[in-house]
Amino acid sequence: MSRRTSRNSLTGLLFAALVAVLCAACSGSGSDRAASSKCPGDGPTCRTSGSPASPGPAASTAVGKATDRPAASPSPSPSPTKKPTASASPGGTSGAPAARVGCASPGACGFPDADTTGPRIALKPKKTGYWAIRTDGLVIRGQDITGSLDIYANNVTVIDSRITSDSWWGINLRPGFSGLKVLHTEITAVPGKGPDNGGVDYAVSNMGGSSIEVGWCDVSVFGDALSMGQGNLHDNYVHDIEPFVNLGGEWQHTNTVISGGGNTGHLTIRHNTLLNETSLKQGASGSIGLFADTGVVRNVTVDDNWIAGGAYALYGGSTGATGIKVTDNIFSTEYHPASGGYGVVAHWNHGGAGNVWRNNRLSDGRLVKPEPAA
């Protein structure tokens, strides 16, 4: 009797231990459960939570300083994880955008918006008008500038600031200079106060032959907001493009990103929200316009963006374009049923060397396949 009782007790202890181990393995902490719930079983790898690591001072840093020691700039990182309202994807099952459709706004799908871009610190007002910068390595931080920056220097950084322009541009890099970084900055203008018959043309213009970086910026009002042949544009929110009749008496063509071709480097457009709400009757061109105006378009990456509006949402570079990679973008239908007024993409060089079109979708999940350039 005692042996049976002992064996039963041992069996009960072993069973209790097994149950405890299984419960510990399955339960996890509350934060672990919350994190795992954000990533559906058939969805993409969960993005890390929290804001992207970025350069800049702590909250206690004094504002309104221009210094000669720039902060290090990180590589662009994914946006904070936000749980989208998922819907079925009739276009297929592969790729990240399939799990990010049916969102009420770009921010609901983890794309940049007003909450994740622009300055992060208090700003000091500074009226400069036209400001020609000629000091290499200058850092402009924490300034609320009324005016425009014309840069004749290398390695200039504009960070945690606001530019309200009344000139042709907000920030312009002149030929022969390099290393410009514009980070965590709001760049805007006052409609009707610009020099182009009341309009303003470029938020950031790269006239040089080297890459510049524009990241985590809130950009609005300008006709052609980000204008360059080479650069690294990431995590920006470009919106509220302002149409205007230019000095030539015509509606200015509008684009959130524009490249005129002939570039010598690489243009990367990654993880931005690019909205061109301009109507077709008021000069809408593209949300992203890759045009062969000054030479062949080549070496452009358009990856993981939320894109909406324009006559066509994307102009792909035309028949000579090479090395154009368009991958994992969401073409939103918030302004037009086909994302752009006439369609998603025009002038795509299907047979161009190194051209890739992969896993691009409308915001309802349908895969988009471009027609070859005419």
XYZ file of C-alpha atoms in Angstrom:
374
model
C 0.000 0.000 0.000
C 2.785 2.409 0.944
C 4.649 1.614 -2.327
C 1.484 2.385 -4.399
C 0.946 5.605 -2.464
C 4.592 6.589 -2.997
C 4.409 5.826 -6.758
C 1.162 7.807 -7.108
C 2.685 10.739 -5.256
C 5.750 10.652 -7.515
C 3.517 10.529 -10.598
C 1.522 13.514 -9.348
C 4.673 15.512 -8.679
C 6.045 14.782 -12.143
C 2.724 15.738 -13.762
C 2.556 19.001 -11.789
C 6.135 19.866 -12.804
C 5.345 19.169 -16.449
C 2.254 21.414 -16.329
C 4.282 24.213 -14.742
C 6.962 24.029 -17.465
C 4.349 24.076 -20.210
C 2.533 27.047 -18.700
C 5.761 29.011 -18.360
C 6.695 28.325 -21.967
C 3.298 29.358 -23.315
C 2.550 32.390 -21.195
C 5.506 34.766 -21.597
C 5.451 38.338 -20.349
C 2.665 40.749 -21.131
C 4.952 42.781 -23.400
C 5.977 39.679 -25.350
C 2.346 38.799 -25.964
C 1.556 42.331 -27.061
C 4.484 42.362 -29.487
C 3.605 39.023 -31.037
C -0.013 40.035 -31.522
C 1.090 42.807 -33.888
C 2.449 40.385 -36.440
C -0.088 38.049 -38.078
C 0.977 34.483 -38.572
C 1.087 34.865 -42.347
C 2.393 38.451 -42.357
C 5.859 39.931 -42.747
C 8.479 39.990 -40.012
C 7.389 42.353 -37.261
C 9.101 45.706 -37.267
C 10.749 46.905 -34.100
C 8.721 49.186 -31.915
C 9.679 52.704 -30.958
C 10.837 55.632 -33.053
C 13.821 55.199 -35.364
C 17.169 55.987 -33.844
C 18.219 59.370 -35.109
C 20.841 61.998 -34.478
C 20.187 64.973 -32.294
C 20.524 66.412 -28.841
C 18.792 65.375 -25.673
C 15.720 67.335 -24.662
C 17.831 69.557 -22.383
C 20.051 70.837 -25.210
C 19.837 74.584 -25.827
C 17.928 75.622 -28.911
C 18.760 77.890 -31.810
C 22.421 77.009 -32.240
C 24.571 76.831 -35.345
C 27.752 74.900 -34.625
C 30.657 73.462 -36.575
C 30.353 69.905 -35.224
C 27.655 67.883 -36.969
C 25.940 65.009 -35.238
C 26.345 61.595 -36.812
C 23.551 60.586 -39.128
C 22.276 56.997 -38.933
C 21.093 54.806 -41.716
C 17.340 55.058 -42.240
C 15.462 52.617 -40.077
C 11.971 51.144 -40.164
C 9.091 53.110 -38.778
C 7.449 52.284 -35.450
C 5.303 49.184 -35.511
C 1.639 50.105 -35.861
C -1.080 47.553 -36.094
C -2.846 47.951 -39.445
C -6.405 47.117 -40.247
C -5.710 44.082 -42.382
C -7.796 42.923 -45.283
C -7.581 40.080 -47.746
C -5.111 40.511 -50.570
C -6.607 39.342 -53.858
C -3.321 39.948 -55.641
C -1.267 37.253 -53.942
C 0.313 36.285 -50.653
C 3.977 37.271 -50.917
C 5.654 40.487 -49.776
C 5.248 43.005 -46.973
C 2.556 45.292 -48.437
C 0.008 42.436 -48.493
C -0.380 42.800 -44.705
C -0.581 46.625 -44.826
C -3.683 47.310 -46.864
C -7.034 48.790 -45.933
C -5.466 51.439 -43.672
C -7.382 54.610 -42.855
C -4.210 56.687 -43.228
C -0.500 56.241 -44.015
C 0.343 56.430 -40.318
C -2.031 53.546 -39.581
C 0.124 51.416 -41.860
C 3.386 52.533 -40.252
C 4.339 55.156 -42.826
C 5.599 58.649 -41.928
C 3.110 61.347 -40.931
C 3.052 64.570 -38.913
C 3.649 62.629 -35.682
C 6.901 60.996 -36.823
C 8.551 63.805 -38.800
C 9.752 67.349 -38.242
C 11.657 68.935 -35.325
C 11.766 67.179 -31.967
C 12.860 70.104 -29.779
C 11.752 73.645 -29.004
C 12.748 76.152 -31.666
C 14.186 79.651 -31.519
C 12.767 82.130 -34.071
C 15.302 83.484 -36.542
C 14.467 85.737 -39.494
C 17.215 85.402 -42.082
C 15.684 86.155 -45.465
C 18.094 84.845 -48.076
C 20.992 83.149 -46.233
C 24.095 82.120 -48.198
C 26.046 79.552 -46.172
C 29.782 79.350 -46.865
C 31.099 77.575 -43.744
C 32.069 73.911 -44.151
C 30.656 71.608 -41.491
C 28.103 74.109 -40.175
C 25.251 72.633 -38.122
C 21.960 74.528 -37.942
C 19.946 73.146 -35.049
C 16.808 74.208 -33.213
C 16.069 77.255 -35.374
C 12.716 78.455 -36.667
C 13.953 80.193 -39.797
C 11.926 82.579 -41.920
C 13.947 82.629 -45.114
C 15.882 80.242 -47.335
C 19.281 78.543 -47.247
C 21.613 78.698 -50.261
C 24.556 76.437 -49.513
C 28.045 77.044 -50.901
C 29.797 74.715 -48.435
C 30.503 71.058 -47.712
C 29.019 68.845 -44.990
C 26.342 71.250 -43.790
C 23.666 69.745 -41.513
C 20.213 71.185 -40.892
C 18.530 69.326 -38.036
C 15.556 69.785 -35.711
C 14.599 73.070 -37.358
C 11.844 74.723 -39.394
C 12.313 76.575 -42.674
C 9.515 78.840 -43.902
C 10.623 80.015 -47.317
C 9.624 82.917 -49.531
C 12.263 82.146 -52.165
C 12.593 79.669 -55.032
C 13.600 76.980 -52.563
C 13.759 76.187 -48.884
C 17.259 74.653 -48.985
C 19.501 74.553 -52.049
C 22.915 72.889 -52.498
C 25.053 74.567 -55.139
C 27.162 72.685 -57.740
C 30.614 71.631 -56.569
C 29.597 71.103 -52.947
C 28.587 67.918 -51.111
C 27.586 66.285 -47.839
C 24.337 68.152 -47.135
C 22.032 66.535 -44.542
C 18.526 67.754 -43.769
C 17.068 65.801 -40.838
C 14.011 66.091 -38.579
C 13.117 69.430 -40.129
C 9.878 71.036 -41.293
C 10.168 72.777 -44.654
C 7.232 74.863 -45.809
C 6.233 78.188 -47.370
C 3.423 80.724 -47.397
C 1.154 80.201 -50.417
C 1.036 83.269 -52.634
C 4.265 84.749 -51.208
C 6.816 82.992 -53.423
C 8.789 84.513 -56.326
C 7.263 82.363 -59.103
C 4.122 84.443 -59.553
C 3.361 83.811 -55.885
C 4.406 80.157 -56.014
C 7.389 78.407 -54.480
C 9.226 75.679 -56.347
C 11.598 73.449 -54.355
C 11.690 72.488 -50.684
C 15.124 70.853 -51.072
C 17.103 71.226 -54.286
C 20.348 69.408 -55.062
C 22.167 71.210 -57.860
C 25.381 69.347 -57.076
C 26.726 66.091 -58.445
C 26.888 64.202 -55.133
C 24.315 62.580 -52.880
C 22.523 64.422 -50.094
C 20.396 63.012 -47.278
C 16.870 64.141 -46.426
C 15.276 62.183 -43.589
C 12.345 62.442 -41.143
C 11.253 65.767 -42.654
C 7.751 67.258 -42.881
C 7.512 68.971 -46.282
C 4.560 70.926 -47.679
C 3.386 73.670 -50.080
C 6.232 73.586 -52.669
C 5.425 72.731 -56.301
C 8.279 70.248 -56.809
C 9.092 69.400 -53.228
C 12.261 67.260 -53.334
C 14.284 67.902 -56.491
C 17.477 65.961 -57.206
C 19.190 63.402 -59.390
C 21.041 61.705 -56.556
C 20.275 61.484 -52.880
C 18.933 59.422 -49.991
C 15.320 60.368 -49.258
C 13.880 58.367 -46.386
C 11.159 58.539 -43.725
C 9.744 61.858 -44.998
C 6.156 63.109 -45.051
C 5.481 65.188 -48.190
C 1.945 66.559 -48.433
C -0.300 69.528 -49.264
C 1.474 70.410 -52.485
C 0.255 73.874 -53.474
C -0.711 74.404 -57.141
C -0.003 77.781 -58.719
C 0.128 79.551 -62.078
C 3.801 80.260 -62.761
C 5.454 83.286 -64.335
C 4.890 81.728 -67.756
C 1.147 81.909 -67.200
C 0.681 78.125 -66.962
C -0.149 75.823 -64.102
C 3.143 74.701 -62.588
C 3.568 70.926 -62.861
C 3.718 69.459 -59.369
C 5.611 66.464 -57.956
C 6.528 65.374 -54.447
C 9.855 64.007 -55.747
C 11.282 65.035 -59.124
C 14.442 64.003 -60.963
C 15.343 65.363 -64.372
C 17.743 62.591 -65.409
C 21.428 62.798 -66.194
C 22.316 61.841 -62.629
C 25.837 60.635 -61.855
C 24.999 58.835 -58.592
C 22.141 56.875 -57.036
C 18.766 58.206 -55.971
C 17.106 56.237 -53.172
C 13.491 56.952 -52.239
C 12.647 54.673 -49.309
C 9.877 54.566 -46.704
C 8.309 57.955 -47.386
C 4.716 59.163 -47.509
C 4.369 61.032 -50.808
C 1.021 62.732 -51.423
C 0.235 64.894 -54.454
C -3.361 65.985 -54.119
C -3.139 68.507 -56.987
C -6.019 68.170 -59.422
C -5.430 67.277 -63.056
C -6.719 70.708 -64.073
C -4.162 72.465 -61.872
C -0.914 70.984 -63.139
C -0.648 67.604 -61.400
C 2.310 65.694 -62.792
C 3.521 62.809 -60.628
C 3.861 61.864 -57.035
C 7.313 60.628 -58.085
C 8.487 62.052 -61.399
C 11.550 60.424 -62.984
C 11.891 62.403 -66.198
C 14.552 62.312 -68.901
C 14.587 66.108 -69.216
C 18.357 66.620 -68.949
C 19.635 63.100 -69.659
C 19.040 59.396 -69.204
C 17.408 58.354 -65.933
C 19.368 55.606 -64.184
C 20.129 54.083 -60.781
C 16.973 54.897 -58.814
C 15.503 52.803 -55.991
C 11.859 53.370 -55.032
C 11.135 51.048 -52.117
C 8.495 50.717 -49.379
C 6.721 54.050 -49.915
C 3.097 55.152 -49.563
C 2.403 56.968 -52.843
C -0.753 58.787 -53.950
C -1.828 61.328 -56.522
C -0.537 63.051 -59.610
C -1.544 62.479 -63.211
C 0.355 59.218 -62.840
C 1.571 58.289 -59.387
C 4.972 57.347 -60.837
C 6.755 58.371 -64.007
C 9.320 55.622 -64.555
C 12.078 57.262 -66.578
C 11.070 56.485 -70.188
C 12.644 54.185 -72.773
C 16.320 54.763 -71.933
C 16.011 54.279 -68.187
C 18.209 51.615 -66.545
C 18.786 50.417 -62.993
C 15.323 51.502 -61.817
C 14.105 49.319 -58.927
C 10.502 49.789 -57.794
C 9.666 47.361 -54.985
C 7.167 46.840 -52.139
C 5.340 50.159 -52.531
C 1.709 50.907 -51.737
C -0.031 53.045 -54.359
C -2.907 54.549 -52.424
C -6.302 55.227 -53.995
C -7.156 58.039 -51.579
C -7.284 60.657 -54.370
C -7.943 58.590 -57.503
C -9.218 55.026 -58.060
C -5.995 54.190 -59.907
C -3.728 56.076 -57.454
C -2.884 58.666 -60.119
C -5.559 60.416 -62.153
C -4.679 58.392 -65.260
C -3.056 55.395 -63.627
C -0.290 54.082 -61.401
C 2.740 54.308 -63.680
C 3.747 55.744 -67.031
C 6.927 55.569 -69.111
C 8.199 52.354 -67.520
C 11.084 50.809 -69.478
C 10.196 47.152 -69.114
C 13.299 45.849 -70.892
C 15.848 48.256 -69.428
C 18.991 46.722 -67.935
C 18.621 46.294 -64.180
C 15.030 47.525 -64.070
C 12.946 45.709 -61.461
C 9.230 46.001 -60.714
C 8.236 43.755 -57.798
C 5.388 43.426 -55.340
C 3.834 46.863 -55.792
C 0.171 47.078 -54.830
C -2.806 49.342 -54.684
C -3.957 50.101 -51.166
C -6.688 47.459 -51.469
C -4.014 44.783 -52.002
C -4.214 44.320 -55.762
C -0.884 43.784 -57.485
C 0.094 46.432 -60.027
C 1.919 45.571 -63.224
C 3.134 48.396 -65.446
C 2.616 48.617 -69.168
C 5.804 48.993 -71.249
C 6.769 52.521 -72.240
C 5.280 53.633 -75.544
